[in-house]
Amino acid sequence: MSCRRPGPIVAHMPAPSMNPRSAQSLGYHSILVVDDDRAVRESLKFSLVIEGFAVRVYADAEQLLSEPNLPKFDCLIVDQNMPGMNGLDLVSELRARHIDTPAILITSHPNQSLRDRAAAAGIPIVEKPLLNSLLDHLRRTVSQAGN
């Protein structure tokens, strides 16, 4: 039995005719999702693809960082509480590698210290359960990044 970790799951966007509202308003943005909870990864991927985003998911920070050719992306959605490297540390590592793409941190019950650290890094926090709030943050983030 293999203990090999599967590669990233890539979900391609639906054709523009399937969701014209999203395709026009979002401009085909590419999103990376990093979360150790498979159910969260899969539900985010599904929901974001329906909204017109191109989505690639990773099980943890190490899987993303081990990517030999990190794909171009418009926004990173990252869980704070993962085994190994946490979400804020992942964003810090990406920025140290000169990858300054906007990020959104997702977590349950953030304490004030986490809120302060995220604010200092310019990273919004979206609390779980998250879908409606996350989509609002994501739309704002990618539209600001395009300006």
JSON list of C-alpha atoms in Angstrom, two decimals:
[
{"chain": "A", "resi": 1, "resn": "MET", "atom": "CA", "xyz": [0.00, 0.00, 0.00]},
{"chain": "A", "resi": 2, "resn": "SER", "atom": "CA", "xyz": [1.46, 3.32, -1.07]},
{"chain": "A", "resi": 3, "resn": "CYS", "atom": "CA", "xyz": [1.72, 6.25, 1.32]},
{"chain": "A", "resi": 4, "resn": "ARG", "atom": "CA", "xyz": [2.37, 8.65, -1.54]},
{"chain": "A", "resi": 5, "resn": "ARG", "atom": "CA", "xyz": [0.50, 11.91, -1.23]},
{"chain": "A", "resi": 6, "resn": "PRO", "atom": "CA", "xyz": [-1.64, 12.66, -4.28]},
{"chain": "A", "resi": 7, "resn": "GLY", "atom": "CA", "xyz": [-0.71, 15.68, -6.39]},
{"chain": "A", "resi": 8, "resn": "PRO", "atom": "CA", "xyz": [-2.78, 18.83, -6.46]},
{"chain": "A", "resi": 9, "resn": "ILE", "atom": "CA", "xyz": [-6.31, 18.57, -7.73]},
{"chain": "A", "resi": 10, "resn": "VAL", "atom": "CA", "xyz": [-6.96, 20.95, -10.57]},
{"chain": "A", "resi": 11, "resn": "ALA", "atom": "CA", "xyz": [-10.49, 21.94, -11.44]},
{"chain": "A", "resi": 12, "resn": "HIS", "atom": "CA", "xyz": [-11.06, 23.64, -14.73]},
{"chain": "A", "resi": 13, "resn": "MET", "atom": "CA", "xyz": [-13.60, 26.40, -15.09]},
{"chain": "A", "resi": 14, "resn": "PRO", "atom": "CA", "xyz": [-16.93, 25.76, -16.72]},
{"chain": "A", "resi": 15, "resn": "ALA", "atom": "CA", "xyz": [-17.40, 27.27, -20.14]},
{"chain": "A", "resi": 16, "resn": "PRO", "atom": "CA", "xyz": [-18.47, 30.93, -19.96]},
{"chain": "A", "resi": 17, "resn": "SER", "atom": "CA", "xyz": [-21.92, 30.07, -21.27]},
{"chain": "A", "resi": 18, "resn": "MET", "atom": "CA", "xyz": [-22.52, 27.93, -18.18]},
{"chain": "A", "resi": 19, "resn": "ASN", "atom": "CA", "xyz": [-22.23, 30.87, -15.79]},
{"chain": "A", "resi": 20, "resn": "PRO", "atom": "CA", "xyz": [-22.09, 34.16, -17.72]},
{"chain": "A", "resi": 21, "resn": "ARG", "atom": "CA", "xyz": [-22.52, 36.34, -14.62]},
{"chain": "A", "resi": 22, "resn": "SER", "atom": "CA", "xyz": [-19.42, 34.94, -12.97]},
{"chain": "A", "resi": 23, "resn": "ALA", "atom": "CA", "xyz": [-17.33, 34.79, -16.13]},
{"chain": "A", "resi": 24, "resn": "GLN", "atom": "CA", "xyz": [-17.98, 38.45, -16.91]},
{"chain": "A", "resi": 25, "resn": "SER", "atom": "CA", "xyz": [-17.58, 39.79, -13.40]},
{"chain": "A", "resi": 26, "resn": "LEU", "atom": "CA", "xyz": [-14.57, 37.75, -12.34]},
{"chain": "A", "resi": 27, "resn": "GLY", "atom": "CA", "xyz": [-12.49, 37.59, -15.50]},
{"chain": "A", "resi": 28, "resn": "TYR", "atom": "CA", "xyz": [-11.29, 33.99, -15.05]},
{"chain": "A", "resi": 29, "resn": "HIS", "atom": "CA", "xyz": [-9.15, 34.38, -11.96]},
{"chain": "A", "resi": 30, "resn": "SER", "atom": "CA", "xyz": [-6.96, 31.53, -10.77]},
{"chain": "A", "resi": 31, "resn": "ILE", "atom": "CA", "xyz": [-7.21, 30.56, -7.10]},
{"chain": "A", "resi": 32, "resn": "LEU", "atom": "CA", "xyz": [-5.05, 28.26, -4.98]},
{"chain": "A", "resi": 33, "resn": "VAL", "atom": "CA", "xyz": [-6.69, 26.66, -1.95]},
{"chain": "A", "resi": 34, "resn": "VAL", "atom": "CA", "xyz": [-4.56, 25.12, 0.81]},
{"chain": "A", "resi": 35, "resn": "ASP", "atom": "CA", "xyz": [-6.44, 23.23, 3.52]},
{"chain": "A", "resi": 36, "resn": "ASP", "atom": "CA", "xyz": [-5.71, 19.94, 5.24]},
{"chain": "A", "resi": 37, "resn": "ASP", "atom": "CA", "xyz": [-9.42, 19.08, 5.51]},
{"chain": "A", "resi": 38, "resn": "ARG", "atom": "CA", "xyz": [-10.37, 17.23, 2.33]},
{"chain": "A", "resi": 39, "resn": "ALA", "atom": "CA", "xyz": [-14.08, 18.09, 2.70]},
{"chain": "A", "resi": 40, "resn": "VAL", "atom": "CA", "xyz": [-13.28, 21.80, 2.95]},
{"chain": "A", "resi": 41, "resn": "ARG", "atom": "CA", "xyz": [-10.90, 21.62, -0.04]},
{"chain": "A", "resi": 42, "resn": "GLU", "atom": "CA", "xyz": [-13.40, 19.80, -2.19]},
{"chain": "A", "resi": 43, "resn": "SER", "atom": "CA", "xyz": [-16.38, 21.97, -1.25]},
{"chain": "A", "resi": 44, "resn": "LEU", "atom": "CA", "xyz": [-14.38, 25.16, -1.83]},
{"chain": "A", "resi": 45, "resn": "LYS", "atom": "CA", "xyz": [-13.14, 23.85, -5.17]},
{"chain": "A", "resi": 46, "resn": "PHE", "atom": "CA", "xyz": [-16.66, 22.94, -6.24]},
{"chain": "A", "resi": 47, "resn": "SER", "atom": "CA", "xyz": [-18.16, 26.25, -5.13]},
{"chain": "A", "resi": 48, "resn": "LEU", "atom": "CA", "xyz": [-15.43, 28.40, -6.64]},
{"chain": "A", "resi": 49, "resn": "VAL", "atom": "CA", "xyz": [-15.50, 26.60, -9.99]},
{"chain": "A", "resi": 50, "resn": "ILE", "atom": "CA", "xyz": [-19.25, 27.17, -10.15]},
{"chain": "A", "resi": 51, "resn": "GLU", "atom": "CA", "xyz": [-18.53, 30.86, -9.54]},
{"chain": "A", "resi": 52, "resn": "GLY", "atom": "CA", "xyz": [-16.19, 30.91, -12.55]},
{"chain": "A", "resi": 53, "resn": "PHE", "atom": "CA", "xyz": [-12.77, 30.59, -10.91]},
{"chain": "A", "resi": 54, "resn": "ALA", "atom": "CA", "xyz": [-9.97, 28.27, -11.99]},
{"chain": "A", "resi": 55, "resn": "VAL", "atom": "CA", "xyz": [-9.03, 26.36, -8.84]},
{"chain": "A", "resi": 56, "resn": "ARG", "atom": "CA", "xyz": [-6.05, 24.27, -7.76]},
{"chain": "A", "resi": 57, "resn": "VAL", "atom": "CA", "xyz": [-6.09, 22.67, -4.30]},
{"chain": "A", "resi": 58, "resn": "TYR", "atom": "CA", "xyz": [-3.33, 21.46, -1.99]},
{"chain": "A", "resi": 59, "resn": "ALA", "atom": "CA", "xyz": [-3.52, 19.37, 1.20]},
{"chain": "A", "resi": 60, "resn": "ASP", "atom": "CA", "xyz": [-0.93, 21.39, 3.11]},
{"chain": "A", "resi": 61, "resn": "ALA", "atom": "CA", "xyz": [1.73, 24.09, 2.88]},
{"chain": "A", "resi": 62, "resn": "GLU", "atom": "CA", "xyz": [4.50, 21.61, 2.17]},
{"chain": "A", "resi": 63, "resn": "GLN", "atom": "CA", "xyz": [2.66, 20.21, -0.85]},
{"chain": "A", "resi": 64, "resn": "LEU", "atom": "CA", "xyz": [2.28, 23.70, -2.31]},
{"chain": "A", "resi": 65, "resn": "LEU", "atom": "CA", "xyz": [5.87, 24.70, -1.56]},
{"chain": "A", "resi": 66, "resn": "SER", "atom": "CA", "xyz": [7.24, 21.49, -3.10]},
{"chain": "A", "resi": 67, "resn": "GLU", "atom": "CA", "xyz": [5.58, 22.35, -6.42]},
{"chain": "A", "resi": 68, "resn": "PRO", "atom": "CA", "xyz": [8.52, 22.57, -8.89]},
{"chain": "A", "resi": 69, "resn": "ASN", "atom": "CA", "xyz": [6.80, 25.22, -11.01]},
{"chain": "A", "resi": 70, "resn": "LEU", "atom": "CA", "xyz": [4.30, 27.07, -8.87]},
{"chain": "A", "resi": 71, "resn": "PRO", "atom": "CA", "xyz": [1.38, 27.99, -11.11]},
{"chain": "A", "resi": 72, "resn": "LYS", "atom": "CA", "xyz": [0.49, 31.64, -11.59]},
{"chain": "A", "resi": 73, "resn": "PHE", "atom": "CA", "xyz": [-2.44, 32.52, -9.35]},
{"chain": "A", "resi": 74, "resn": "ASP", "atom": "CA", "xyz": [-4.48, 35.59, -8.44]},
{"chain": "A", "resi": 75, "resn": "CYS", "atom": "CA", "xyz": [-5.35, 34.74, -4.85]},
{"chain": "A", "resi": 76, "resn": "LEU", "atom": "CA", "xyz": [-4.40, 32.21, -2.19]},
{"chain": "A", "resi": 77, "resn": "ILE", "atom": "CA", "xyz": [-7.04, 30.88, 0.19]},
{"chain": "A", "resi": 78, "resn": "VAL", "atom": "CA", "xyz": [-5.26, 29.22, 3.07]},
{"chain": "A", "resi": 79, "resn": "ASP", "atom": "CA", "xyz": [-6.37, 27.54, 6.28]},
{"chain": "A", "resi": 80, "resn": "GLN", "atom": "CA", "xyz": [-4.57, 28.75, 9.39]},
{"chain": "A", "resi": 81, "resn": "ASN", "atom": "CA", "xyz": [-4.60, 25.50, 11.36]},
{"chain": "A", "resi": 82, "resn": "MET", "atom": "CA", "xyz": [-2.81, 22.78, 9.43]},
{"chain": "A", "resi": 83, "resn": "PRO", "atom": "CA", "xyz": [-0.26, 20.20, 10.50]},
{"chain": "A", "resi": 84, "resn": "GLY", "atom": "CA", "xyz": [3.26, 21.40, 9.80]},
{"chain": "A", "resi": 85, "resn": "MET", "atom": "CA", "xyz": [3.30, 24.97, 8.56]},
{"chain": "A", "resi": 86, "resn": "ASN", "atom": "CA", "xyz": [0.27, 27.14, 9.40]},
{"chain": "A", "resi": 87, "resn": "GLY", "atom": "CA", "xyz": [-1.44, 29.52, 6.99]},
{"chain": "A", "resi": 88, "resn": "LEU", "atom": "CA", "xyz": [0.26, 32.75, 8.06]},
{"chain": "A", "resi": 89, "resn": "ASP", "atom": "CA", "xyz": [3.67, 31.08, 7.94]},
{"chain": "A", "resi": 90, "resn": "LEU", "atom": "CA", "xyz": [2.91, 29.80, 4.43]},
{"chain": "A", "resi": 91, "resn": "VAL", "atom": "CA", "xyz": [2.04, 33.31, 3.24]},
{"chain": "A", "resi": 92, "resn": "SER", "atom": "CA", "xyz": [5.24, 34.62, 4.87]},
{"chain": "A", "resi": 93, "resn": "GLU", "atom": "CA", "xyz": [7.28, 31.95, 3.09]},
{"chain": "A", "resi": 94, "resn": "LEU", "atom": "CA", "xyz": [5.69, 32.80, -0.27]},
{"chain": "A", "resi": 95, "resn": "ARG", "atom": "CA", "xyz": [6.39, 36.49, 0.28]},
{"chain": "A", "resi": 96, "resn": "ALA", "atom": "CA", "xyz": [10.00, 35.66, 1.15]},
{"chain": "A", "resi": 97, "resn": "ARG", "atom": "CA", "xyz": [10.12, 33.99, -2.28]},
{"chain": "A", "resi": 98, "resn": "HIS", "atom": "CA", "xyz": [8.81, 37.26, -3.80]},
{"chain": "A", "resi": 99, "resn": "ILE", "atom": "CA", "xyz": [5.32, 35.89, -4.40]},
{"chain": "A", "resi": 100, "resn": "ASP", "atom": "CA", "xyz": [3.16, 38.76, -3.20]},
{"chain": "A", "resi": 101, "resn": "THR", "atom": "CA", "xyz": [-0.19, 37.50, -4.47]},
{"chain": "A", "resi": 102, "resn": "PRO", "atom": "CA", "xyz": [-3.10, 38.44, -2.19]},
{"chain": "A", "resi": 103, "resn": "ALA", "atom": "CA", "xyz": [-4.17, 35.88, 0.39]},
{"chain": "A", "resi": 104, "resn": "ILE", "atom": "CA", "xyz": [-7.26, 35.17, 2.46]},
{"chain": "A", "resi": 105, "resn": "LEU", "atom": "CA", "xyz": [-6.91, 33.26, 5.73]},
{"chain": "A", "resi": 106, "resn": "ILE", "atom": "CA", "xyz": [-9.70, 30.90, 6.75]},
{"chain": "A", "resi": 107, "resn": "THR", "atom": "CA", "xyz": [-10.06, 29.63, 10.29]},
{"chain": "A", "resi": 108, "resn": "SER", "atom": "CA", "xyz": [-12.49, 28.88, 13.08]},
{"chain": "A", "resi": 109, "resn": "HIS", "atom": "CA", "xyz": [-12.58, 31.07, 16.17]},
{"chain": "A", "resi": 110, "resn": "PRO", "atom": "CA", "xyz": [-9.55, 33.31, 15.56]},
{"chain": "A", "resi": 111, "resn": "ASN", "atom": "CA", "xyz": [-8.12, 34.88, 18.72]},
{"chain": "A", "resi": 112, "resn": "GLN", "atom": "CA", "xyz": [-7.04, 38.51, 18.93]},
{"chain": "A", "resi": 113, "resn": "SER", "atom": "CA", "xyz": [-3.37, 37.67, 18.49]},
{"chain": "A", "resi": 114, "resn": "LEU", "atom": "CA", "xyz": [-4.09, 35.92, 15.19]},
{"chain": "A", "resi": 115, "resn": "ARG", "atom": "CA", "xyz": [-6.30, 38.80, 14.07]},
{"chain": "A", "resi": 116, "resn": "ASP", "atom": "CA", "xyz": [-3.49, 41.27, 14.86]},
{"chain": "A", "resi": 117, "resn": "ARG", "atom": "CA", "xyz": [-0.85, 39.21, 13.03]},
{"chain": "A", "resi": 118, "resn": "ALA", "atom": "CA", "xyz": [-3.08, 38.77, 9.99]},
{"chain": "A", "resi": 119, "resn": "ALA", "atom": "CA", "xyz": [-3.95, 42.48, 9.93]},
{"chain": "A", "resi": 120, "resn": "ALA", "atom": "CA", "xyz": [-0.25, 43.40, 10.14]},
{"chain": "A", "resi": 121, "resn": "ALA", "atom": "CA", "xyz": [0.39, 41.16, 7.13]},
{"chain": "A", "resi": 122, "resn": "GLY", "atom": "CA", "xyz": [-2.56, 42.65, 5.22]},
{"chain": "A", "resi": 123, "resn": "ILE", "atom": "CA", "xyz": [-4.42, 39.35, 5.16]},
{"chain": "A", "resi": 124, "resn": "PRO", "atom": "CA", "xyz": [-8.18, 39.28, 5.78]},
{"chain": "A", "resi": 125, "resn": "ILE", "atom": "CA", "xyz": [-9.59, 36.51, 7.94]},
{"chain": "A", "resi": 126, "resn": "VAL", "atom": "CA", "xyz": [-12.78, 34.70, 7.01]},
{"chain": "A", "resi": 127, "resn": "GLU", "atom": "CA", "xyz": [-14.25, 32.57, 9.75]},
{"chain": "A", "resi": 128, "resn": "LYS", "atom": "CA", "xyz": [-15.65, 29.11, 9.13]},
{"chain": "A", "resi": 129, "resn": "PRO", "atom": "CA", "xyz": [-18.36, 28.34, 8.13]},
{"chain": "A", "resi": 130, "resn": "LEU", "atom": "CA", "xyz": [-17.29, 30.56, 5.33]},
{"chain": "A", "resi": 131, "resn": "LEU", "atom": "CA", "xyz": [-18.70, 30.30, 1.85]},
{"chain": "A", "resi": 132, "resn": "ASN", "atom": "CA", "xyz": [-20.75, 33.51, 1.44]},
{"chain": "A", "resi": 133, "resn": "SER", "atom": "CA", "xyz": [-18.27, 35.64, 3.34]},
{"chain": "A", "resi": 134, "resn": "LEU", "atom": "CA", "xyz": [-15.34, 34.05, 1.53]},
{"chain": "A", "resi": 135, "resn": "LEU", "atom": "CA", "xyz": [-16.84, 34.74, -1.90]},
{"chain": "A", "resi": 136, "resn": "ASP", "atom": "CA", "xyz": [-17.35, 38.40, -0.96]},
{"chain": "A", "resi": 137, "resn": "HIS", "atom": "CA", "xyz": [-13.72, 38.69, 0.20]},
{"chain": "A", "resi": 138, "resn": "LEU", "atom": "CA", "xyz": [-12.46, 36.82, -2.87]},
{"chain": "A", "resi": 139, "resn": "ARG", "atom": "CA", "xyz": [-14.33, 39.05, -5.31]},
{"chain": "A", "resi": 140, "resn": "ARG", "atom": "CA", "xyz": [-12.95, 42.18, -3.60]},
{"chain": "A", "resi": 141, "resn": "THR", "atom": "CA", "xyz": [-9.44, 40.76, -3.46]},
{"chain": "A", "resi": 142, "resn": "VAL", "atom": "CA", "xyz": [-9.19, 39.74, -7.12]},
{"chain": "A", "resi": 143, "resn": "SER", "atom": "CA", "xyz": [-10.83, 42.95, -8.36]},
{"chain": "A", "resi": 144, "resn": "GLN", "atom": "CA", "xyz": [-8.32, 45.04, -6.36]},
{"chain": "A", "resi": 145, "resn": "ALA", "atom": "CA", "xyz": [-5.43, 42.91, -7.59]},
{"chain": "A", "resi": 146, "resn": "GLY", "atom": "CA", "xyz": [-6.46, 43.58, -11.19]},
{"chain": "A", "resi": 147, "resn": "ASN", "atom": "CA", "xyz": [-6.29, 47.36, -10.77]}
]
